[in-house]
Amino acid sequence: MIKLSCFLSLMAISLNILSQTISKNIIVDQFGYLPNSTKIAVIKNPKVGFDNAATFSPGQNYAIIDANSGKEVFTGKPAAWKSGATDASSGDMAWHFDFSSVTTVGDYLVLDVDNQKASYRFRISPAITTNTPTGQPITWLR
């Protein structure tokens, strides 16, 4: 009975994570981050250009979610780039969400708590520069 209860709890957590809509406007490094490196997600609101119809109004509350357990491991607020100005080259308004204090190896996603939108999954690991998610070595262009 305990095993069934644990299984059902894990399924509920997984369904909660899967119920988050992935947003292309919450941008992370999908190769991942080194544990002790700077870790910043970029949130964008397209204003001008090919994707200006995909507007996004970011919430005030963001979280880093452990993609395997569904647990919230960090919370914070995004900071506006240049006081909310639109970047001339991209045509986007942008915000930065710094989660550099998260150093535990694992798989995560960034969650816009207010809008229930999530980034793609990413990894924090000391091995991100040597292996891709498929296990193949990265070949760097020179």
mmCIF file of N, CA and C in Angstrom:
data_model
loop_
_atom_site.group_PDB
_atom_site.id
_atom_site.type_symbol
_atom_site.label_atom_id
_atom_site.label_comp_id
_atom_site.label_asym_id
_atom_site.label_seq_id
_atom_site.Cartn_x
_atom_site.Cartn_y
_atom_site.Cartn_z
ATOM 1 N N MET A 1 0.824 -1.197 0.000
ATOM 2 C CA MET A 1 0.000 0.000 0.000
ATOM 3 C C MET A 1 0.866 1.259 0.000
ATOM 4 N N ILE A 2 1.978 1.216 0.749
ATOM 5 C CA ILE A 2 2.866 2.381 0.800
ATOM 6 C C ILE A 2 3.479 2.625 -0.569
ATOM 7 N N LYS A 3 3.872 1.552 -1.267
ATOM 8 C CA LYS A 3 4.456 1.697 -2.599
ATOM 9 C C LYS A 3 3.453 2.334 -3.554
ATOM 10 N N LEU A 4 2.199 1.903 -3.490
ATOM 11 C CA LEU A 4 1.166 2.460 -4.345
ATOM 12 C C LEU A 4 0.958 3.939 -4.041
ATOM 13 N N SER A 5 0.941 4.287 -2.770
ATOM 14 C CA SER A 5 0.773 5.678 -2.361
ATOM 15 C C SER A 5 1.919 6.548 -2.873
ATOM 16 N N CYS A 6 3.146 6.050 -2.750
ATOM 17 C CA CYS A 6 4.316 6.793 -3.256
ATOM 18 C C CYS A 6 4.235 6.952 -4.768
ATOM 19 N N PHE A 7 3.849 5.877 -5.447
ATOM 20 C CA PHE A 7 3.732 5.913 -6.903
ATOM 21 C C PHE A 7 2.695 6.953 -7.326
ATOM 22 N N LEU A 8 1.532 6.950 -6.678
ATOM 23 C CA LEU A 8 0.479 7.901 -7.022
ATOM 24 C C LEU A 8 0.913 9.337 -6.738
ATOM 25 N N SER A 9 1.650 9.550 -5.662
ATOM 26 C CA SER A 9 2.159 10.888 -5.353
ATOM 27 C C SER A 9 3.119 11.368 -6.430
ATOM 28 N N LEU A 10 4.023 10.489 -6.855
ATOM 29 C CA LEU A 10 4.970 10.850 -7.918
ATOM 30 C C LEU A 10 4.246 11.121 -9.229
ATOM 31 N N MET A 11 3.218 10.358 -9.522
ATOM 32 C CA MET A 11 2.439 10.585 -10.741
ATOM 33 C C MET A 11 1.746 11.939 -10.687
ATOM 34 N N ALA A 12 1.204 12.314 -9.536
ATOM 35 C CA ALA A 12 0.541 13.615 -9.393
ATOM 36 C C ALA A 12 1.529 14.755 -9.605
ATOM 37 N N ILE A 13 2.733 14.616 -9.052
ATOM 38 C CA ILE A 13 3.770 15.628 -9.248
ATOM 39 C C ILE A 13 4.136 15.712 -10.723
ATOM 40 N N SER A 14 4.328 14.576 -11.360
ATOM 41 C CA SER A 14 4.694 14.541 -12.779
ATOM 42 C C SER A 14 3.613 15.170 -13.639
ATOM 43 N N LEU A 15 2.345 14.868 -13.346
ATOM 44 C CA LEU A 15 1.256 15.457 -14.118
ATOM 45 C C LEU A 15 1.211 16.959 -13.933
ATOM 46 N N ASN A 16 1.521 17.441 -12.724
ATOM 47 C CA ASN A 16 1.542 18.875 -12.479
ATOM 48 C C ASN A 16 2.618 19.538 -13.329
ATOM 49 N N ILE A 17 3.797 18.929 -13.407
ATOM 50 C CA ILE A 17 4.876 19.478 -14.237
ATOM 51 C C ILE A 17 4.467 19.431 -15.703
ATOM 52 N N LEU A 18 3.901 18.312 -16.137
ATOM 53 C CA LEU A 18 3.516 18.165 -17.532
ATOM 54 C C LEU A 18 2.369 19.089 -17.909
ATOM 55 N N SER A 19 1.569 19.528 -16.925
ATOM 56 C CA SER A 19 0.441 20.406 -17.225
ATOM 57 C C SER A 19 0.893 21.829 -17.510
ATOM 58 N N GLN A 20 2.147 22.155 -17.202
ATOM 59 C CA GLN A 20 2.670 23.484 -17.501
ATOM 60 C C GLN A 20 2.876 23.587 -19.001
ATOM 61 N N THR A 21 2.406 24.672 -19.573
ATOM 62 C CA THR A 21 2.608 24.908 -20.993
ATOM 63 C C THR A 21 4.028 25.406 -21.217
ATOM 64 N N ILE A 22 4.717 24.807 -22.178
ATOM 65 C CA ILE A 22 6.059 25.266 -22.527
ATOM 66 C C ILE A 22 5.930 26.586 -23.277
ATOM 67 N N SER A 23 6.735 27.546 -22.890
ATOM 68 C CA SER A 23 6.741 28.846 -23.554
ATOM 69 C C SER A 23 8.088 29.062 -24.228
ATOM 70 N N LYS A 24 8.050 29.383 -25.512
ATOM 71 C CA LYS A 24 9.279 29.715 -26.230
ATOM 72 C C LYS A 24 9.819 31.077 -25.801
ATOM 73 N N ASN A 25 9.070 31.782 -24.986
ATOM 74 C CA ASN A 25 9.490 33.098 -24.509
ATOM 75 C C ASN A 25 10.307 33.034 -23.227
ATOM 76 N N ILE A 26 10.440 31.850 -22.648
ATOM 77 C CA ILE A 26 11.313 31.645 -21.482
ATOM 78 C C ILE A 26 12.496 30.834 -21.997
ATOM 79 N N ILE A 27 13.629 31.490 -22.128
ATOM 80 C CA ILE A 27 14.768 30.907 -22.834
ATOM 81 C C ILE A 27 15.860 30.489 -21.850
ATOM 82 N N VAL A 28 16.269 29.234 -21.952
ATOM 83 C CA VAL A 28 17.355 28.696 -21.135
ATOM 84 C C VAL A 28 18.403 28.084 -22.057
ATOM 85 N N ASP A 29 19.573 27.816 -21.515
ATOM 86 C CA ASP A 29 20.624 27.132 -22.261
ATOM 87 C C ASP A 29 20.317 25.644 -22.205
ATOM 88 N N GLN A 30 19.839 25.083 -23.305
ATOM 89 C CA GLN A 30 19.429 23.685 -23.298
ATOM 90 C C GLN A 30 20.597 22.719 -23.244
ATOM 91 N N PHE A 31 21.831 23.182 -23.485
ATOM 92 C CA PHE A 31 22.993 22.336 -23.229
ATOM 93 C C PHE A 31 23.169 22.190 -21.732
ATOM 94 N N GLY A 32 22.740 23.191 -20.987
ATOM 95 C CA GLY A 32 22.810 23.155 -19.542
ATOM 96 C C GLY A 32 23.780 24.163 -18.973
ATOM 97 N N TYR A 33 23.978 24.054 -17.680
ATOM 98 C CA TYR A 33 24.812 24.990 -16.933
ATOM 99 C C TYR A 33 25.766 24.217 -16.035
ATOM 100 N N LEU A 34 26.959 24.734 -15.875
ATOM 101 C CA LEU A 34 27.889 24.179 -14.901
ATOM 102 C C LEU A 34 27.397 24.551 -13.505
ATOM 103 N N PRO A 35 27.599 23.698 -12.511
ATOM 104 C CA PRO A 35 27.072 23.964 -11.170
ATOM 105 C C PRO A 35 27.475 25.321 -10.581
ATOM 106 N N ASN A 36 28.714 25.723 -10.740
ATOM 107 C CA ASN A 36 29.162 26.974 -10.115
ATOM 108 C C ASN A 36 29.209 28.147 -11.074
ATOM 109 N N SER A 37 28.573 28.013 -12.239
ATOM 110 C CA SER A 37 28.576 29.099 -13.216
ATOM 111 C C SER A 37 27.374 30.023 -13.010
ATOM 112 N N THR A 38 27.411 31.149 -13.697
ATOM 113 C CA THR A 38 26.261 32.049 -13.722
ATOM 114 C C THR A 38 25.149 31.369 -14.514
ATOM 115 N N LYS A 39 23.946 31.421 -13.982
ATOM 116 C CA LYS A 39 22.800 30.788 -14.644
ATOM 117 C C LYS A 39 21.691 31.832 -14.788
ATOM 118 N N ILE A 40 21.400 32.186 -16.028
ATOM 119 C CA ILE A 40 20.388 33.202 -16.288
ATOM 120 C C ILE A 40 19.437 32.702 -17.358
ATOM 121 N N ALA A 41 18.152 32.817 -17.082
ATOM 122 C CA ALA A 41 17.123 32.582 -18.090
ATOM 123 C C ALA A 41 16.721 33.952 -18.626
ATOM 124 N N VAL A 42 16.404 34.004 -19.908
ATOM 125 C CA VAL A 42 15.951 35.247 -20.529
ATOM 126 C C VAL A 42 14.478 35.085 -20.860
ATOM 127 N N ILE A 43 13.696 36.062 -20.471
ATOM 128 C CA ILE A 43 12.272 36.069 -20.768
ATOM 129 C C ILE A 43 12.069 37.179 -21.784
ATOM 130 N N LYS A 44 11.354 36.889 -22.860
ATOM 131 C CA LYS A 44 11.189 37.904 -23.898
ATOM 132 C C LYS A 44 9.720 38.141 -24.223
ATOM 133 N N ASN A 45 9.449 39.369 -24.648
ATOM 134 C CA ASN A 45 8.142 39.760 -25.153
ATOM 135 C C ASN A 45 8.375 40.384 -26.524
ATOM 136 N N PRO A 46 8.124 39.626 -27.608
ATOM 137 C CA PRO A 46 8.375 40.148 -28.943
ATOM 138 C C PRO A 46 7.483 41.355 -29.248
ATOM 139 N N LYS A 47 8.088 42.422 -29.707
ATOM 140 C CA LYS A 47 7.353 43.643 -30.042
ATOM 141 C C LYS A 47 7.402 43.942 -31.535
ATOM 142 N N VAL A 48 8.558 43.667 -32.166
ATOM 143 C CA VAL A 48 8.764 43.965 -33.579
ATOM 144 C C VAL A 48 9.419 42.741 -34.208
ATOM 145 N N GLY A 49 9.019 42.412 -35.427
ATOM 146 C CA GLY A 49 9.682 41.315 -36.123
ATOM 147 C C GLY A 49 8.754 40.148 -36.397
ATOM 148 N N PHE A 50 9.355 39.051 -36.852
ATOM 149 C CA PHE A 50 8.590 37.896 -37.322
ATOM 150 C C PHE A 50 7.712 37.267 -36.248
ATOM 151 N N ASP A 51 8.102 37.358 -34.985
ATOM 152 C CA ASP A 51 7.343 36.693 -33.918
ATOM 153 C C ASP A 51 6.564 37.665 -33.034
ATOM 154 N N ASN A 52 6.290 38.877 -33.544
ATOM 155 C CA ASN A 52 5.627 39.876 -32.702
ATOM 156 C C ASN A 52 4.186 39.505 -32.342
ATOM 157 N N ALA A 53 3.612 38.524 -33.008
ATOM 158 C CA ALA A 53 2.261 38.079 -32.652
ATOM 159 C C ALA A 53 2.280 37.186 -31.406
ATOM 160 N N ALA A 54 3.459 36.696 -31.038
ATOM 161 C CA ALA A 54 3.591 35.799 -29.881
ATOM 162 C C ALA A 54 3.933 36.609 -28.633
ATOM 163 N N THR A 55 3.108 37.596 -28.321
ATOM 164 C CA THR A 55 3.387 38.442 -27.170
ATOM 165 C C THR A 55 3.339 37.636 -25.876
ATOM 166 N N PHE A 56 4.086 38.104 -24.907
ATOM 167 C CA PHE A 56 4.154 37.423 -23.613
ATOM 168 C C PHE A 56 4.347 38.470 -22.538
ATOM 169 N N SER A 57 3.488 38.455 -21.570
ATOM 170 C CA SER A 57 3.605 39.370 -20.440
ATOM 171 C C SER A 57 4.059 38.554 -19.232
ATOM 172 N N PRO A 58 5.349 38.626 -18.899
ATOM 173 C CA PRO A 58 5.856 37.776 -17.818
ATOM 174 C C PRO A 58 5.258 38.137 -16.465
ATOM 175 N N GLY A 59 5.085 37.098 -15.649
ATOM 176 C CA GLY A 59 4.620 37.315 -14.290
ATOM 177 C C GLY A 59 5.732 37.884 -13.419
ATOM 178 N N GLN A 60 5.391 38.204 -12.205
ATOM 179 C CA GLN A 60 6.351 38.766 -11.255
ATOM 180 C C GLN A 60 7.091 37.701 -10.458
ATOM 181 N N ASN A 61 6.613 36.467 -10.502
ATOM 182 C CA ASN A 61 7.179 35.399 -9.681
ATOM 183 C C ASN A 61 7.629 34.229 -10.542
ATOM 184 N N TYR A 62 8.903 33.884 -10.380
ATOM 185 C CA TYR A 62 9.484 32.774 -11.128
ATOM 186 C C TYR A 62 10.072 31.768 -10.154
ATOM 187 N N ALA A 63 10.173 30.520 -10.612
ATOM 188 C CA ALA A 63 10.723 29.466 -9.765
ATOM 189 C C ALA A 63 11.543 28.511 -10.612
ATOM 190 N N ILE A 64 12.509 27.888 -9.969
ATOM 191 C CA ILE A 64 13.232 26.767 -10.572
ATOM 192 C C ILE A 64 12.612 25.514 -9.980
ATOM 193 N N ILE A 65 12.182 24.620 -10.859
ATOM 194 C CA ILE A 65 11.504 23.397 -10.456
ATOM 195 C C ILE A 65 12.376 22.201 -10.813
ATOM 196 N N ASP A 66 12.578 21.298 -9.861
ATOM 197 C CA ASP A 66 13.265 20.047 -10.133
ATOM 198 C C ASP A 66 12.348 19.242 -11.053
ATOM 199 N N ALA A 67 12.818 18.954 -12.259
ATOM 200 C CA ALA A 67 11.983 18.300 -13.267
ATOM 201 C C ALA A 67 11.632 16.854 -12.911
ATOM 202 N N ASN A 68 12.378 16.244 -12.020
ATOM 203 C CA ASN A 68 12.093 14.855 -11.654
ATOM 204 C C ASN A 68 11.148 14.740 -10.460
ATOM 205 N N SER A 69 11.320 15.610 -9.474
ATOM 206 C CA SER A 69 10.482 15.520 -8.278
ATOM 207 C C SER A 69 9.313 16.499 -8.291
ATOM 208 N N GLY A 70 9.418 17.552 -9.113
ATOM 209 C CA GLY A 70 8.377 18.583 -9.126
ATOM 210 C C GLY A 70 8.520 19.595 -8.013
ATOM 211 N N LYS A 71 9.585 19.482 -7.226
ATOM 212 C CA LYS A 71 9.773 20.389 -6.089
ATOM 213 C C LYS A 71 10.379 21.711 -6.537
ATOM 214 N N GLU A 72 9.903 22.762 -5.908
ATOM 215 C CA GLU A 72 10.435 24.096 -6.128
ATOM 216 C C GLU A 72 11.747 24.208 -5.359
ATOM 217 N N VAL A 73 12.830 24.586 -6.053
ATOM 218 C CA VAL A 73 14.130 24.663 -5.384
ATOM 219 C C VAL A 73 14.644 26.094 -5.261
ATOM 220 N N PHE A 74 14.021 27.034 -5.969
ATOM 221 C CA PHE A 74 14.452 28.429 -5.923
ATOM 222 C C PHE A 74 13.308 29.300 -6.425
ATOM 223 N N THR A 75 13.161 30.477 -5.827
ATOM 224 C CA THR A 75 12.176 31.444 -6.319
ATOM 225 C C THR A 75 12.832 32.814 -6.435
ATOM 226 N N GLY A 76 12.291 33.610 -7.310
ATOM 227 C CA GLY A 76 12.815 34.960 -7.488
ATOM 228 C C GLY A 76 11.945 35.744 -8.455
ATOM 229 N N LYS A 77 12.394 36.948 -8.740
ATOM 230 C CA LYS A 77 11.672 37.835 -9.644
ATOM 231 C C LYS A 77 12.567 38.188 -10.829
ATOM 232 N N PRO A 78 11.992 38.256 -12.021
ATOM 233 C CA PRO A 78 12.802 38.648 -13.181
ATOM 234 C C PRO A 78 13.115 40.144 -13.121
ATOM 235 N N ALA A 79 14.260 40.519 -13.677
ATOM 236 C CA ALA A 79 14.672 41.929 -13.732
ATOM 237 C C ALA A 79 14.573 42.415 -15.169
ATOM 238 N N ALA A 80 13.939 43.543 -15.359
ATOM 239 C CA ALA A 80 13.773 44.101 -16.702
ATOM 240 C C ALA A 80 15.109 44.557 -17.267
ATOM 241 N N TRP A 81 15.305 44.308 -18.565
ATOM 242 C CA TRP A 81 16.496 44.773 -19.266
ATOM 243 C C TRP A 81 16.271 46.225 -19.663
ATOM 244 N N LYS A 82 17.193 47.084 -19.318
ATOM 245 C CA LYS A 82 17.153 48.512 -19.663
ATOM 246 C C LYS A 82 15.785 49.131 -19.370
ATOM 247 N N SER A 83 15.282 48.886 -18.173
ATOM 248 C CA SER A 83 14.008 49.461 -17.700
ATOM 249 C C SER A 83 12.827 49.172 -18.623
ATOM 250 N N GLY A 84 12.866 48.041 -19.303
ATOM 251 C CA GLY A 84 11.744 47.651 -20.158
ATOM 252 C C GLY A 84 11.827 48.146 -21.586
ATOM 253 N N ALA A 85 12.989 48.613 -22.001
ATOM 254 C CA ALA A 85 13.155 49.094 -23.381
ATOM 255 C C ALA A 85 13.089 47.925 -24.364
ATOM 256 N N THR A 86 12.717 48.219 -25.603
ATOM 257 C CA THR A 86 12.728 47.216 -26.665
ATOM 258 C C THR A 86 14.093 47.242 -27.333
ATOM 259 N N ASP A 87 14.731 46.067 -27.423
ATOM 260 C CA ASP A 87 16.041 45.965 -28.065
ATOM 261 C C ASP A 87 15.892 46.195 -29.563
ATOM 262 N N ALA A 88 16.714 47.084 -30.111
ATOM 263 C CA ALA A 88 16.610 47.439 -31.531
ATOM 264 C C ALA A 88 16.943 46.271 -32.450
ATOM 265 N N SER A 89 17.886 45.417 -32.083
ATOM 266 C CA SER A 89 18.284 44.339 -32.984
ATOM 267 C C SER A 89 17.321 43.148 -32.961
ATOM 268 N N SER A 90 16.762 42.819 -31.810
ATOM 269 C CA SER A 90 15.857 41.658 -31.736
ATOM 270 C C SER A 90 14.389 42.055 -31.847
ATOM 271 N N GLY A 91 14.071 43.292 -31.488
ATOM 272 C CA GLY A 91 12.682 43.722 -31.470
ATOM 273 C C GLY A 91 11.927 43.229 -30.247
ATOM 274 N N ASP A 92 12.672 42.777 -29.231
ATOM 275 C CA ASP A 92 12.054 42.200 -28.030
ATOM 276 C C ASP A 92 12.291 43.066 -26.800
ATOM 277 N N MET A 93 11.313 43.064 -25.915
ATOM 278 C CA MET A 93 11.540 43.496 -24.537
ATOM 279 C C MET A 93 12.102 42.267 -23.840
ATOM 280 N N ALA A 94 12.955 42.459 -22.843
ATOM 281 C CA ALA A 94 13.562 41.293 -22.201
ATOM 282 C C ALA A 94 13.684 41.470 -20.701
ATOM 283 N N TRP A 95 13.696 40.340 -20.017
ATOM 284 C CA TRP A 95 13.915 40.260 -18.576
ATOM 285 C C TRP A 95 14.939 39.170 -18.331
ATOM 286 N N HIS A 96 15.685 39.287 -17.259
ATOM 287 C CA HIS A 96 16.665 38.263 -16.870
ATOM 288 C C HIS A 96 16.208 37.654 -15.551
ATOM 289 N N PHE A 97 16.328 36.350 -15.450
ATOM 290 C CA PHE A 97 16.024 35.641 -14.203
ATOM 291 C C PHE A 97 17.281 34.883 -13.795
ATOM 292 N N ASP A 98 17.952 35.379 -12.756
ATOM 293 C CA ASP A 98 19.221 34.815 -12.292
ATOM 294 C C ASP A 98 18.951 33.747 -11.236
ATOM 295 N N PHE A 99 19.383 32.529 -11.537
ATOM 296 C CA PHE A 99 19.240 31.427 -10.578
ATOM 297 C C PHE A 99 20.591 30.772 -10.319
ATOM 298 N N SER A 100 21.628 31.597 -10.303
ATOM 299 C CA SER A 100 23.000 31.108 -10.127
ATOM 300 C C SER A 100 23.213 30.373 -8.806
ATOM 301 N N SER A 101 22.391 30.645 -7.819
ATOM 302 C CA SER A 101 22.563 29.979 -6.520
ATOM 303 C C SER A 101 22.152 28.508 -6.551
ATOM 304 N N VAL A 102 21.472 28.069 -7.601
ATOM 305 C CA VAL A 102 21.118 26.650 -7.725
ATOM 306 C C VAL A 102 22.346 25.924 -8.276
ATOM 307 N N THR A 103 22.941 25.062 -7.463
ATOM 308 C CA THR A 103 24.184 24.388 -7.850
ATOM 309 C C THR A 103 24.078 22.862 -7.824
ATOM 310 N N THR A 104 22.974 22.339 -7.366
ATOM 311 C CA THR A 104 22.807 20.886 -7.273
ATOM 312 C C THR A 104 22.621 20.280 -8.665
ATOM 313 N N VAL A 105 23.372 19.229 -8.942
ATOM 314 C CA VAL A 105 23.272 18.540 -10.230
ATOM 315 C C VAL A 105 21.862 17.982 -10.379
ATOM 316 N N GLY A 106 21.277 18.171 -11.557
ATOM 317 C CA GLY A 106 19.949 17.639 -11.814
ATOM 318 C C GLY A 106 19.313 18.261 -13.041
ATOM 319 N N ASP A 107 18.075 17.865 -13.292
ATOM 320 C CA ASP A 107 17.286 18.386 -14.404
ATOM 321 C C ASP A 107 16.232 19.335 -13.851
ATOM 322 N N TYR A 108 16.071 20.471 -14.519
ATOM 323 C CA TYR A 108 15.206 21.527 -14.009
ATOM 324 C C TYR A 108 14.419 22.177 -15.137
ATOM 325 N N LEU A 109 13.494 23.041 -14.744
ATOM 326 C CA LEU A 109 12.831 23.946 -15.666
ATOM 327 C C LEU A 109 12.552 25.236 -14.931
ATOM 328 N N VAL A 110 12.412 26.315 -15.698
ATOM 329 C CA VAL A 110 12.057 27.619 -15.147
ATOM 330 C C VAL A 110 10.552 27.741 -15.276
ATOM 331 N N LEU A 111 9.886 28.133 -14.203
ATOM 332 C CA LEU A 111 8.435 28.269 -14.201
ATOM 333 C C LEU A 111 8.025 29.703 -13.933
ATOM 334 N N ASP A 112 7.221 30.272 -14.820
ATOM 335 C CA ASP A 112 6.550 31.546 -14.565
ATOM 336 C C ASP A 112 5.342 31.171 -13.712
ATOM 337 N N VAL A 113 5.455 31.404 -12.428
ATOM 338 C CA VAL A 113 4.441 30.949 -11.469
ATOM 339 C C VAL A 113 3.083 31.594 -11.744
ATOM 340 N N ASP A 114 3.090 32.879 -12.058
ATOM 341 C CA ASP A 114 1.833 33.611 -12.253
ATOM 342 C C ASP A 114 1.085 33.165 -13.510
ATOM 343 N N ASN A 115 1.816 32.882 -14.588
ATOM 344 C CA ASN A 115 1.195 32.495 -15.861
ATOM 345 C C ASN A 115 1.155 30.994 -16.098
ATOM 346 N N GLN A 116 1.800 30.221 -15.204
ATOM 347 C CA GLN A 116 1.879 28.769 -15.354
ATOM 348 C C GLN A 116 2.453 28.383 -16.715
ATOM 349 N N LYS A 117 3.544 29.064 -17.085
ATOM 350 C CA LYS A 117 4.295 28.774 -18.307
ATOM 351 C C LYS A 117 5.684 28.331 -17.887
ATOM 352 N N ALA A 118 6.260 27.393 -18.627
ATOM 353 C CA ALA A 118 7.555 26.837 -18.252
ATOM 354 C C ALA A 118 8.529 26.875 -19.424
ATOM 355 N N SER A 119 9.810 26.833 -19.079
ATOM 356 C CA SER A 119 10.866 26.713 -20.086
ATOM 357 C C SER A 119 10.982 25.252 -20.499
ATOM 358 N N TYR A 120 11.800 25.034 -21.507
ATOM 359 C CA TYR A 120 12.198 23.670 -21.804
ATOM 360 C C TYR A 120 13.083 23.178 -20.658
ATOM 361 N N ARG A 121 13.202 21.908 -20.539
ATOM 362 C CA ARG A 121 14.011 21.272 -19.499
ATOM 363 C C ARG A 121 15.499 21.522 -19.770
ATOM 364 N N PHE A 122 16.267 21.699 -18.714
ATOM 365 C CA PHE A 122 17.711 21.871 -18.850
ATOM 366 C C PHE A 122 18.398 21.141 -17.712
ATOM 367 N N ARG A 123 19.715 21.000 -17.815
ATOM 368 C CA ARG A 123 20.496 20.236 -16.834
ATOM 369 C C ARG A 123 21.552 21.117 -16.199
ATOM 370 N N ILE A 124 21.788 20.895 -14.922
ATOM 371 C CA ILE A 124 22.941 21.466 -14.218
ATOM 372 C C ILE A 124 23.856 20.288 -13.922
ATOM 373 N N SER A 125 25.095 20.367 -14.441
ATOM 374 C CA SER A 125 26.021 19.251 -14.311
ATOM 375 C C SER A 125 27.438 19.696 -14.650
ATOM 376 N N PRO A 126 28.439 19.097 -14.002
ATOM 377 C CA PRO A 126 29.818 19.408 -14.384
ATOM 378 C C PRO A 126 30.192 18.795 -15.733
ATOM 379 N N ALA A 127 29.352 17.921 -16.286
ATOM 380 C CA ALA A 127 29.675 17.231 -17.534
ATOM 381 C C ALA A 127 28.976 17.834 -18.751
ATOM 382 N N ILE A 128 28.371 18.998 -18.640
ATOM 383 C CA ILE A 128 27.620 19.519 -19.789
ATOM 384 C C ILE A 128 28.488 19.877 -20.976
ATOM 385 N N THR A 129 29.760 20.168 -20.753
ATOM 386 C CA THR A 129 30.622 20.534 -21.875
ATOM 387 C C THR A 129 31.211 19.322 -22.585
ATOM 388 N N THR A 130 31.023 18.148 -22.029
ATOM 389 C CA THR A 130 31.599 16.956 -22.656
ATOM 390 C C THR A 130 30.566 16.056 -23.295
ATOM 391 N N ASN A 131 29.331 16.111 -22.846
ATOM 392 C CA ASN A 131 28.299 15.247 -23.407
ATOM 393 C C ASN A 131 27.008 16.009 -23.632
ATOM 394 N N THR A 132 26.332 15.679 -24.714
ATOM 395 C CA THR A 132 25.024 16.241 -24.990
ATOM 396 C C THR A 132 23.983 15.395 -24.269
ATOM 397 N N PRO A 133 22.708 15.820 -24.283
ATOM 398 C CA PRO A 133 21.671 14.994 -23.650
ATOM 399 C C PRO A 133 21.568 13.593 -24.246
ATOM 400 N N THR A 134 22.048 13.394 -25.466
ATOM 401 C CA THR A 134 21.992 12.064 -26.079
ATOM 402 C C THR A 134 23.201 11.222 -25.720
ATOM 403 N N GLY A 135 24.170 11.807 -25.002
ATOM 404 C CA GLY A 135 25.356 11.070 -24.600
ATOM 405 C C GLY A 135 26.490 11.180 -25.602
ATOM 406 N N GLN A 136 26.277 11.923 -26.688
ATOM 407 C CA GLN A 136 27.312 12.084 -27.699
ATOM 408 C C GLN A 136 28.204 13.261 -27.340
ATOM 409 N N PRO A 137 29.510 13.144 -27.562
ATOM 410 C CA PRO A 137 30.403 14.276 -27.276
ATOM 411 C C PRO A 137 30.081 15.467 -28.172
ATOM 412 N N ILE A 138 30.278 16.651 -27.621
ATOM 413 C CA ILE A 138 30.079 17.868 -28.392
ATOM 414 C C ILE A 138 31.334 18.116 -29.230
ATOM 415 N N THR A 139 31.136 18.432 -30.507
ATOM 416 C CA THR A 139 32.238 18.799 -31.378
ATOM 417 C C THR A 139 32.191 20.304 -31.569
ATOM 418 N N TRP A 140 33.224 20.975 -31.126
ATOM 419 C CA TRP A 140 33.258 22.437 -31.209
ATOM 420 C C TRP A 140 33.827 22.849 -32.552
ATOM 421 N N LEU A 141 33.223 23.881 -33.140
ATOM 422 C CA LEU A 141 33.731 24.437 -34.391
ATOM 423 C C LEU A 141 34.934 25.310 -34.088
ATOM 424 N N ARG A 142 35.943 25.258 -34.938
ATOM 425 C CA ARG A 142 37.120 26.093 -34.736
ATOM 426 C C ARG A 142 37.280 27.059 -35.863
#
